[in-house]
Coordinates of C-alpha atoms and ligand atoms in Angstrom, one line a residue:
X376 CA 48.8 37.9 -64.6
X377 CA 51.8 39.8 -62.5
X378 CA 53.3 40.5 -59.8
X379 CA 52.3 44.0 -59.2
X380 CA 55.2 44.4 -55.4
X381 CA 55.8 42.6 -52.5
X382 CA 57.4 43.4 -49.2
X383 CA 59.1 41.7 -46.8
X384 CA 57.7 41.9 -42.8
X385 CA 59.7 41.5 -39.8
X386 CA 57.9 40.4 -36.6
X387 CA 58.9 39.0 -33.1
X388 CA 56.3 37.7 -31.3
X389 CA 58.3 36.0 -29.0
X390 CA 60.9 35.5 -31.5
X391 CA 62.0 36.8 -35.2
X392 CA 60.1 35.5 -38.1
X393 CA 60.7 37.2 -41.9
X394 CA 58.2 36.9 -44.3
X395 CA 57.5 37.6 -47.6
X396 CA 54.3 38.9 -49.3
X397 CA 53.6 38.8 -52.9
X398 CA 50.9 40.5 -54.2
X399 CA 49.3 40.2 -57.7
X400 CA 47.6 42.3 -60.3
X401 CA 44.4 40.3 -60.1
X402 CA 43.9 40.7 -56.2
X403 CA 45.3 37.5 -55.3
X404 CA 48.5 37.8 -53.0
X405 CA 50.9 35.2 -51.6
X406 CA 52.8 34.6 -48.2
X407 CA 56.3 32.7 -48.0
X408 CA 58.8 32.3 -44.7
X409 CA 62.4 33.7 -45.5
X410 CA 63.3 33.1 -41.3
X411 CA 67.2 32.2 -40.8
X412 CA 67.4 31.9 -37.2
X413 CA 70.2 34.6 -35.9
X414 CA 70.6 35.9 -39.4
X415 CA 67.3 37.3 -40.5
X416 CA 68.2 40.6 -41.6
X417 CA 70.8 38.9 -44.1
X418 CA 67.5 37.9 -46.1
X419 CA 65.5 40.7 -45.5
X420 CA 68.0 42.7 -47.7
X421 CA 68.6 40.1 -49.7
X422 CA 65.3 40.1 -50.8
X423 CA 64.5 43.6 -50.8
X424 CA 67.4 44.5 -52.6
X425 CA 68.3 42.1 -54.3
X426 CA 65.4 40.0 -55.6
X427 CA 62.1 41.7 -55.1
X428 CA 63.6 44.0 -58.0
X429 CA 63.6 41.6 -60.5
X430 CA 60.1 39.7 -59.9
X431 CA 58.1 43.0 -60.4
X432 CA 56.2 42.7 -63.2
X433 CA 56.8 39.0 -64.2
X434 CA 54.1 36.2 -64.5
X435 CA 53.7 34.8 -61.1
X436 CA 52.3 31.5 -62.7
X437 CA 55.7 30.4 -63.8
X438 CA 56.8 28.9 -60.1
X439 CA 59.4 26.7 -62.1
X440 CA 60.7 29.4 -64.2
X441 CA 61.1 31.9 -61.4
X442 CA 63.0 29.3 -58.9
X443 CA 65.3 28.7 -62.0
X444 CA 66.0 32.7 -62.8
X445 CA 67.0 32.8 -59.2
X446 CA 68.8 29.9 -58.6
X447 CA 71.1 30.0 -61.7
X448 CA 70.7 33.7 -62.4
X449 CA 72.7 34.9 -58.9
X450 CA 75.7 32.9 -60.4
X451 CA 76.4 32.4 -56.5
X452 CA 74.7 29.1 -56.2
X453 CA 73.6 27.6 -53.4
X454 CA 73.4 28.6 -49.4
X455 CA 71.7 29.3 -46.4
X456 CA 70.6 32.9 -47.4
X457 CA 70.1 32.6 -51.0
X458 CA 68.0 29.2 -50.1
X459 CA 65.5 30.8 -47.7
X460 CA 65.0 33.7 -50.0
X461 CA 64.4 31.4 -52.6
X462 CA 62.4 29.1 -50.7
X463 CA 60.3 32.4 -49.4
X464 CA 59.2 33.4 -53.2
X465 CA 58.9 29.7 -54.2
X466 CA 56.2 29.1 -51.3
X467 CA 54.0 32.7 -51.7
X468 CA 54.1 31.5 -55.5
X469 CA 52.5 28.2 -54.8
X470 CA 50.4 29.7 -52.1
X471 CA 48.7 32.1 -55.0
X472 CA 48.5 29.5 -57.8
X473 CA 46.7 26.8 -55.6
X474 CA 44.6 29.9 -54.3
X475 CA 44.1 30.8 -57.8
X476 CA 42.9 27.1 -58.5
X477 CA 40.8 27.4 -55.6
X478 CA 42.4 24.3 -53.8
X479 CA 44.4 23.5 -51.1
X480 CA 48.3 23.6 -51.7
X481 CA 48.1 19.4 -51.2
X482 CA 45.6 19.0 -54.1
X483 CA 47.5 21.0 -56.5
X484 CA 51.0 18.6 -55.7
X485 CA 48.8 15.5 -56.9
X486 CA 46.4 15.1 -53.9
X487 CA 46.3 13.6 -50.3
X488 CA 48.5 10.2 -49.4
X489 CA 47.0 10.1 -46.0
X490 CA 44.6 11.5 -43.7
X491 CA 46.8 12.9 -41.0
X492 CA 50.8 14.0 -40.7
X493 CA 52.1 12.0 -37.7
X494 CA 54.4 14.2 -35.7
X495 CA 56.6 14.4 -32.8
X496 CA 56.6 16.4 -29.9
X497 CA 60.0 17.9 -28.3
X498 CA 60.0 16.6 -24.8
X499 CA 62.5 18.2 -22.5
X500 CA 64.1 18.0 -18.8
X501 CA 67.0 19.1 -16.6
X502 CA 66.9 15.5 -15.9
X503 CA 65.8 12.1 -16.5
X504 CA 63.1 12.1 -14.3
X505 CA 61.7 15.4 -15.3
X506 CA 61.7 14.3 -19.4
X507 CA 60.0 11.1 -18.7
X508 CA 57.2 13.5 -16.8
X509 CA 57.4 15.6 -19.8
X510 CA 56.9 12.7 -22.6
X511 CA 54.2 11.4 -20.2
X512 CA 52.8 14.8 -20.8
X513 CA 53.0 14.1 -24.7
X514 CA 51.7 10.5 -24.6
X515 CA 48.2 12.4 -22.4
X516 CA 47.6 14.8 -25.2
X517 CA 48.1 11.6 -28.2
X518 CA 51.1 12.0 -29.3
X519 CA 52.7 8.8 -31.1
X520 CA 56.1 9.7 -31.6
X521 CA 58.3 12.2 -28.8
X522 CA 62.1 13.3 -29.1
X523 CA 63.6 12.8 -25.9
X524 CA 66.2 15.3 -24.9
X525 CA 67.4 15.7 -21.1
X526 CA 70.4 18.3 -19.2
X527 CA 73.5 15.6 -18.7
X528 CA 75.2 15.8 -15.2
X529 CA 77.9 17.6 -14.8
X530 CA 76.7 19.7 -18.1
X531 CA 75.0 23.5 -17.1
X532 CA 73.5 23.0 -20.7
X533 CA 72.6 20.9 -22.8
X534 CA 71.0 20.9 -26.5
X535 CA 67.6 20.6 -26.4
X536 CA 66.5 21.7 -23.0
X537 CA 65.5 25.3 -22.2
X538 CA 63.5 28.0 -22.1
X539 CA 59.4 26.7 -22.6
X540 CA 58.1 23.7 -22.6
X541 CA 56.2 21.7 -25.7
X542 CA 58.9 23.8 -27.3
X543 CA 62.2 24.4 -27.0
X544 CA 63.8 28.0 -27.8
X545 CA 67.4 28.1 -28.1
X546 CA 67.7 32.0 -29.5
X547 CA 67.3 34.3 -27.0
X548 CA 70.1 36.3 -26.1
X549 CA 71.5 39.4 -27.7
X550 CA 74.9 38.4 -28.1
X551 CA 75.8 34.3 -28.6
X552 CA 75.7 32.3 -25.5
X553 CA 78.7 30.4 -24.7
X554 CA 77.8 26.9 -23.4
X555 CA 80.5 24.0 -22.2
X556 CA 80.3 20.3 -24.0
X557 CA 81.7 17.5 -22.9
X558 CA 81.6 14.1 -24.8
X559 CA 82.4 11.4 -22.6
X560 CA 79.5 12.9 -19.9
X561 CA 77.0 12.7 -22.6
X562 CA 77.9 9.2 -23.8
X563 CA 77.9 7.8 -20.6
X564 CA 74.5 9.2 -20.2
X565 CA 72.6 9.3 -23.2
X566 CA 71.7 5.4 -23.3
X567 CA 70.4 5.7 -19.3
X568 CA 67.8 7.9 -20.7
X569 CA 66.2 5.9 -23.2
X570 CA 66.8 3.1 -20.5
X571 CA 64.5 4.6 -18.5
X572 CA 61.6 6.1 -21.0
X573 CA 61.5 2.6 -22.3
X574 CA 61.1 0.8 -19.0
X575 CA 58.2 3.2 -18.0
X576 CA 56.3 3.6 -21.1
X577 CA 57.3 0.2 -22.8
X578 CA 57.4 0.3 -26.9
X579 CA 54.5 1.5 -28.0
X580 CA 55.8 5.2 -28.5
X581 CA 58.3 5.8 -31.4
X582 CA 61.3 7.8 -29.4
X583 CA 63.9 9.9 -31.2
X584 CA 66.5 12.1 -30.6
X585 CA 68.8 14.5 -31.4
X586 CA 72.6 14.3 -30.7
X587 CA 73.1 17.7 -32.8
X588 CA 76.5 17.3 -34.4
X589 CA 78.0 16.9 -31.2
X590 CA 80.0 13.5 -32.5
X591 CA 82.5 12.4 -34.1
X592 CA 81.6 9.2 -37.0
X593 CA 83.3 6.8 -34.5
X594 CA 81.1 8.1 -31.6
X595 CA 78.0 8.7 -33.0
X596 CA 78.7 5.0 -34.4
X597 CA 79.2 3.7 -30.8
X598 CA 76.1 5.8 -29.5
X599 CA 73.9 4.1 -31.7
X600 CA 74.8 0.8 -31.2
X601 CA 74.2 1.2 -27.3
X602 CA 70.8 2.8 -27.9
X603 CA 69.9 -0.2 -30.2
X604 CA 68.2 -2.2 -27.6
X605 CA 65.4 0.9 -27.1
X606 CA 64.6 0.7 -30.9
X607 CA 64.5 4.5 -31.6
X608 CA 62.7 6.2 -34.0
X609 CA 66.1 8.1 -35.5
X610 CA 68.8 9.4 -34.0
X611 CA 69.4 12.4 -35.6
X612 CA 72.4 14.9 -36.6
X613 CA 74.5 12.3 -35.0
X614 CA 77.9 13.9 -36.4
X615 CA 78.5 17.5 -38.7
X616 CA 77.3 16.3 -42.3
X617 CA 79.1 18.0 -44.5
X618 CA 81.3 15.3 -45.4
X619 CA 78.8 12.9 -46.4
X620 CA 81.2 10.0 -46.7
X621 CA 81.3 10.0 -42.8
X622 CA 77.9 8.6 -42.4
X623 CA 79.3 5.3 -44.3
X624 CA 81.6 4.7 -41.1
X625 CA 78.4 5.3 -38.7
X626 CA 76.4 3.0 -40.7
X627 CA 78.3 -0.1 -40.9
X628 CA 78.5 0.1 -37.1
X629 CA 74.6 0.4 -36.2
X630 CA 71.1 -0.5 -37.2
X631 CA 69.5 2.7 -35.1
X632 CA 68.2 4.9 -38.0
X633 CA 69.6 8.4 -39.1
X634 CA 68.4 11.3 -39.5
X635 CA 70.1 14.5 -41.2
X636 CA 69.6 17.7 -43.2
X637 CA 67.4 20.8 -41.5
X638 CA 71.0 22.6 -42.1
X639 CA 70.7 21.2 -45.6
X640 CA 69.8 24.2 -48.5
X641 CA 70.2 22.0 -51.8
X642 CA 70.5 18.8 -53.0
X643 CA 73.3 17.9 -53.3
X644 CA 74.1 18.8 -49.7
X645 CA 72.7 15.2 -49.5
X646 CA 73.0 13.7 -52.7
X647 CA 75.8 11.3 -51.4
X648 CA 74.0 10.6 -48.4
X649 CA 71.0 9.8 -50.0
X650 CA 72.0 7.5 -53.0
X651 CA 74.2 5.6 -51.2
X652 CA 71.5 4.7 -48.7
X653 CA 73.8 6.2 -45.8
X654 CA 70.9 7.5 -44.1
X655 CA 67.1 6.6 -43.4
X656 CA 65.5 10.1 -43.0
X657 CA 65.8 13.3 -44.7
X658 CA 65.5 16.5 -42.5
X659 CA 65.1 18.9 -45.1
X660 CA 61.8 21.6 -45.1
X661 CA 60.3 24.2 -47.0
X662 CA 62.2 27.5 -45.9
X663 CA 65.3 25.9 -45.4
X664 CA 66.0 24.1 -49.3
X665 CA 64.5 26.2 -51.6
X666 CA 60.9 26.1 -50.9
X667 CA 58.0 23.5 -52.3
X668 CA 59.9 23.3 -55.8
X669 CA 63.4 22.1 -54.5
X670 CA 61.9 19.7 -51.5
X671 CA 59.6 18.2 -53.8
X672 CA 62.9 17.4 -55.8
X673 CA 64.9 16.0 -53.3
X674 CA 62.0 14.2 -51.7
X675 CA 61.3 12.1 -55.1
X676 CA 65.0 11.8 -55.1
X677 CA 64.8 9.8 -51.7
X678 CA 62.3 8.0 -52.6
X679 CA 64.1 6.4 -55.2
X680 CA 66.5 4.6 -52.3
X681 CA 63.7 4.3 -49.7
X682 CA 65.0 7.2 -47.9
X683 CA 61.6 9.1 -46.0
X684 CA 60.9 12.5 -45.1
X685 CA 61.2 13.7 -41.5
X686 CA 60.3 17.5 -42.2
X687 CA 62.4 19.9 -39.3
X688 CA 60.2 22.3 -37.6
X689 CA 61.7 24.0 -34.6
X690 CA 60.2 26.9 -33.7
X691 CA 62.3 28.7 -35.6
X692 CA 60.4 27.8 -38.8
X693 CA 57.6 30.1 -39.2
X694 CA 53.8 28.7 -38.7
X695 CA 53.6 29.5 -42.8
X696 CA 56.7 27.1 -43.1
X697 CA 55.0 24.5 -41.0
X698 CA 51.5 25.0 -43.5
X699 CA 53.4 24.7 -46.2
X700 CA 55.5 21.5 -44.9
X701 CA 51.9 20.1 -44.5
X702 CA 50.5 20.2 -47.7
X703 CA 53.8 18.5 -49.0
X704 CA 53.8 16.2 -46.3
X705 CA 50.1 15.3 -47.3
X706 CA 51.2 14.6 -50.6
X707 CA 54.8 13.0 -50.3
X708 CA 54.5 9.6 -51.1
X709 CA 57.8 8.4 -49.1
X710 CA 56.6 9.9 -45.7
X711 CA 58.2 9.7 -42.6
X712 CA 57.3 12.3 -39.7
X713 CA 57.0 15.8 -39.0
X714 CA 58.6 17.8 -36.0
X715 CA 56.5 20.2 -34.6
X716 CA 57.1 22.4 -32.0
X717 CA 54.2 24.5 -31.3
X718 CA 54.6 28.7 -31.1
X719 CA 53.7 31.1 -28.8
X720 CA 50.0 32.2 -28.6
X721 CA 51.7 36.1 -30.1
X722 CA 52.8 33.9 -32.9
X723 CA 50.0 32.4 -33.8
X724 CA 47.7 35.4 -33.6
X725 CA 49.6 37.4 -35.6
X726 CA 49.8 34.1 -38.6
X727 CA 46.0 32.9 -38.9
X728 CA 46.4 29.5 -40.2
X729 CA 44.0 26.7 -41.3
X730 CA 46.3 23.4 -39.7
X731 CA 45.3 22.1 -36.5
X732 CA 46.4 19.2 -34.0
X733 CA 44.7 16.6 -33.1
X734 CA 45.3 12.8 -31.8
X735 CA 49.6 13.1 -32.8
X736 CA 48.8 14.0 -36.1
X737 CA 48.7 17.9 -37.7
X738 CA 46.2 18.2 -40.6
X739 CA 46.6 20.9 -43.0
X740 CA 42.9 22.1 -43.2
X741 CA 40.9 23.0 -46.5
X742 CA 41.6 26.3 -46.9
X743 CA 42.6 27.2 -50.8
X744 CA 47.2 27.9 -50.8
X745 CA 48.8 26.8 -47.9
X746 CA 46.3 27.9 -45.0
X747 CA 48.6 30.6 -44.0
X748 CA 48.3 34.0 -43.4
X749 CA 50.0 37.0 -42.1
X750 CA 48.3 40.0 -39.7
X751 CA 50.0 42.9 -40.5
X752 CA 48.8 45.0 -37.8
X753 CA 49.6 42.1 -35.2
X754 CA 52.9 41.5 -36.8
X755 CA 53.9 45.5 -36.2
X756 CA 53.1 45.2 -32.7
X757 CA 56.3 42.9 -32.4
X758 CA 59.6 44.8 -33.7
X759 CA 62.3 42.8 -34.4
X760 CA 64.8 42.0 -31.8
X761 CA 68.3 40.7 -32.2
X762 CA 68.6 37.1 -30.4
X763 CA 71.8 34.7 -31.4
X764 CA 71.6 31.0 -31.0
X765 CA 74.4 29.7 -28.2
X766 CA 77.9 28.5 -29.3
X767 CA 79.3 25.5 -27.5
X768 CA 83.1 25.0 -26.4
X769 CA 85.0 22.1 -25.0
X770 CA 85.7 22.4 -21.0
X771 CA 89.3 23.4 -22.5
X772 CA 88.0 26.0 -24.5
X773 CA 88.1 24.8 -27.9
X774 CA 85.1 25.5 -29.9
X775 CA 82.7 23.1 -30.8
X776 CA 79.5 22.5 -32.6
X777 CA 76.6 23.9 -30.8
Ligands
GCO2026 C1 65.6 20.7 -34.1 C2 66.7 21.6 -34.3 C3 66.6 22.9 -33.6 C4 67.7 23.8 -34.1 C5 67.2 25.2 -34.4 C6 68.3 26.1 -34.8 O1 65.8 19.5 -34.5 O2 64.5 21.1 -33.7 O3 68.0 21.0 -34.1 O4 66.5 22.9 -32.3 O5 68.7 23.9 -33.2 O6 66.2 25.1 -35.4 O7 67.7 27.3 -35.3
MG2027 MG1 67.8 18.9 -34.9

């Protein structure tokens, strides 16, 4: 068996999503996500000409040896491009062989662990009252766990809340939008809002939410011990990750779980992290760290220190990304939750997939591969458009972390 081409699409049906097709001498073809929000065309080339070259012709059977050729073989290890590009052959690969087996992508990693993958809606507000409407909304349509994110007073924006709602699109202007952050606003304010969700909908619901790397360790340390008393879910991204060590600091102060990693493109982005139980959830998905092959890696990694999955999936990851995270959340014995923020009608018609909602939970659906598909001829009705993702300064001017 070979790989007889493959070709990369770019489509924007609503937004910009890359993907990659692989198509085989025996009929059978593939489809992997290679979409890196804000810098998509970086991995269209590096695919086309870079990689695509060298996997004409080879057996695309050998996932393993394939993800190995292209990790080690670029010399330059490791990253946001050469990580989606990876992941994007990685997950068409898998897609053929369990299409090739005739089973779903879930069966091939060693079968079901549980009926449904419980997931979490993004609820979002200018304001306190307008979020709690908006996970009220969530809790009518069965969700069981909802990330709270509201505007801060005194704040014109604020991560999280934007254009649509039951989704949340940050990338959507042609140049990067410059947004103001202050610290001391959103600490003050942060624990009313979980004050309030908890006093109308009680404890039933698992809440989360997402300080994006807006802290420092000492804060995000402080912020969790005042959201303690409203028992969240996680609190996720609390403070820039990529000194590891930091999250030691965070944890000795607080017993509100974290949550880290959908910047993550490796292992050992969170090696640290994970082995010295510094954090309770791992953020990490399919397009993002080097497809099905690498996740499944770090994922039995976690498990080893009773670290869970919590799979990101903005909408920024591709509806074959979120397939693909569904199989392996099927399977993934140390389980945690999935995001999912649902796409735009365009996007959906023009990627036919097998998963559906239903009750909080997303199911992955029978279909052999990973359920997903791409329509070509929908997908060219969408040219792609450039859209940045905003930058975020202090009311001084110094830049920040968006
Ligand atoms: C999330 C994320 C997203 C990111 C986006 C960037 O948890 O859903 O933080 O909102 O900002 O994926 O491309
Ligand atoms: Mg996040």
């Amino acid at each position: 068996m070979k790989i007889d081409a493959a070709k990369v699409i770019v489509t924007s049906p609503g937004r910009n999503f890359v993907t990659l097709k692989i198509l085989t001498d025996q009929g059978v073809y593939g489809i992997g996500d290679a979409t890196l929000n804000g810098r998509e065309l970086a991995v269209m080339s590096y695919l086309q000409d870079h990689v695509l070259p060298c996997l004409i012709g080879r057996d695309p059977r050998r996932i393993e040896d394939i993800w190995q050729f292209l990790y080690r073989g670029a010399y330059w290890r490791r990253g946001p491009v050469t990580m989606s590009a990876i992941a994007a052959i990685d997950t068409a690969l898998w897609d053929i062989k369990a299409k090739m087996a005739g089973m779903p992508l879930h069966d091939l990693l060693g079968g079901k662990s549980r009926e449904g993958v419980m997931v979490y809606g993004h609820a979002n507000g200018r304001d306190i009252e307008e979020t709690a409407d908006e996970v009220a909304r969530y809790i009518d349509m069965g969700y069981k766990a909802i990330r709270a994110q509201s505007g801060v007073p005194g704040l014109t924006d604020a991560y999280g809340v934007g254009r649509g709602k039951l989704f949340y699109e940050p990338a959507d202007t042609a140049l990067p939008a410059e947004t103001i952050w202050d610290t001391r606003k959103y600490m003050n304010f942060a624990p009313k809002l979980f004050d309030r969700l908890r006093a109308r909908f009680g404890f039933d619901h698992h809440l989360l939410h997402d300080v994006h790397h807006r802290l420092t360790p000492i804060e995000a340390a402080s912020l969790g011990k005042a959201l303690e008393p409203y028992d969240l879910f996680w609190m996720e991204d609390a403070t820039p990750a990529e000194n590891q060590e930091s999250f030691r600091l965070i944890r000795q102060h607080t017993t509100t779980p974290l949550a880290v990693g959908e910047i993550f493109n490796t292992i050992w982005d969170c090696k640290d992290l994970i082995q010295n139980q510094l954090i309770d959830y791992i953020r990490t998905t399919v397009v993002r760290a080097g497809g099905i092959t690498h996740l499944r890696r770090i994922a039995d990694f976690a498990a080893l220190y009773q670290v869970r999955t919590g799979c990101h999936g903005a909408t920024d990851l591709s509806p074959v990304t979120m397939g693909a995270a569904l199989h392996f959340d099927s399977w993934v014995p140390n389980f945690g939750i999935q995001e999912y923020m649902r796409h735009t009608p365009e996007t959906d018609a023009v990627f036919p997939h097998a998963y559906y909602f239903d009750q909080g939970s997303l199911y992955p659906g029978d279909a052999a591969g990973h359920g997903v598909d791409i329509d070509e001829a929908e997908a060219a009705k969408y040219p792609y458009k450039p859209a940045y993702l905003p930058v975020a300064r202090l009311e001084d001017g110094t830049m920040w972390n968006w």
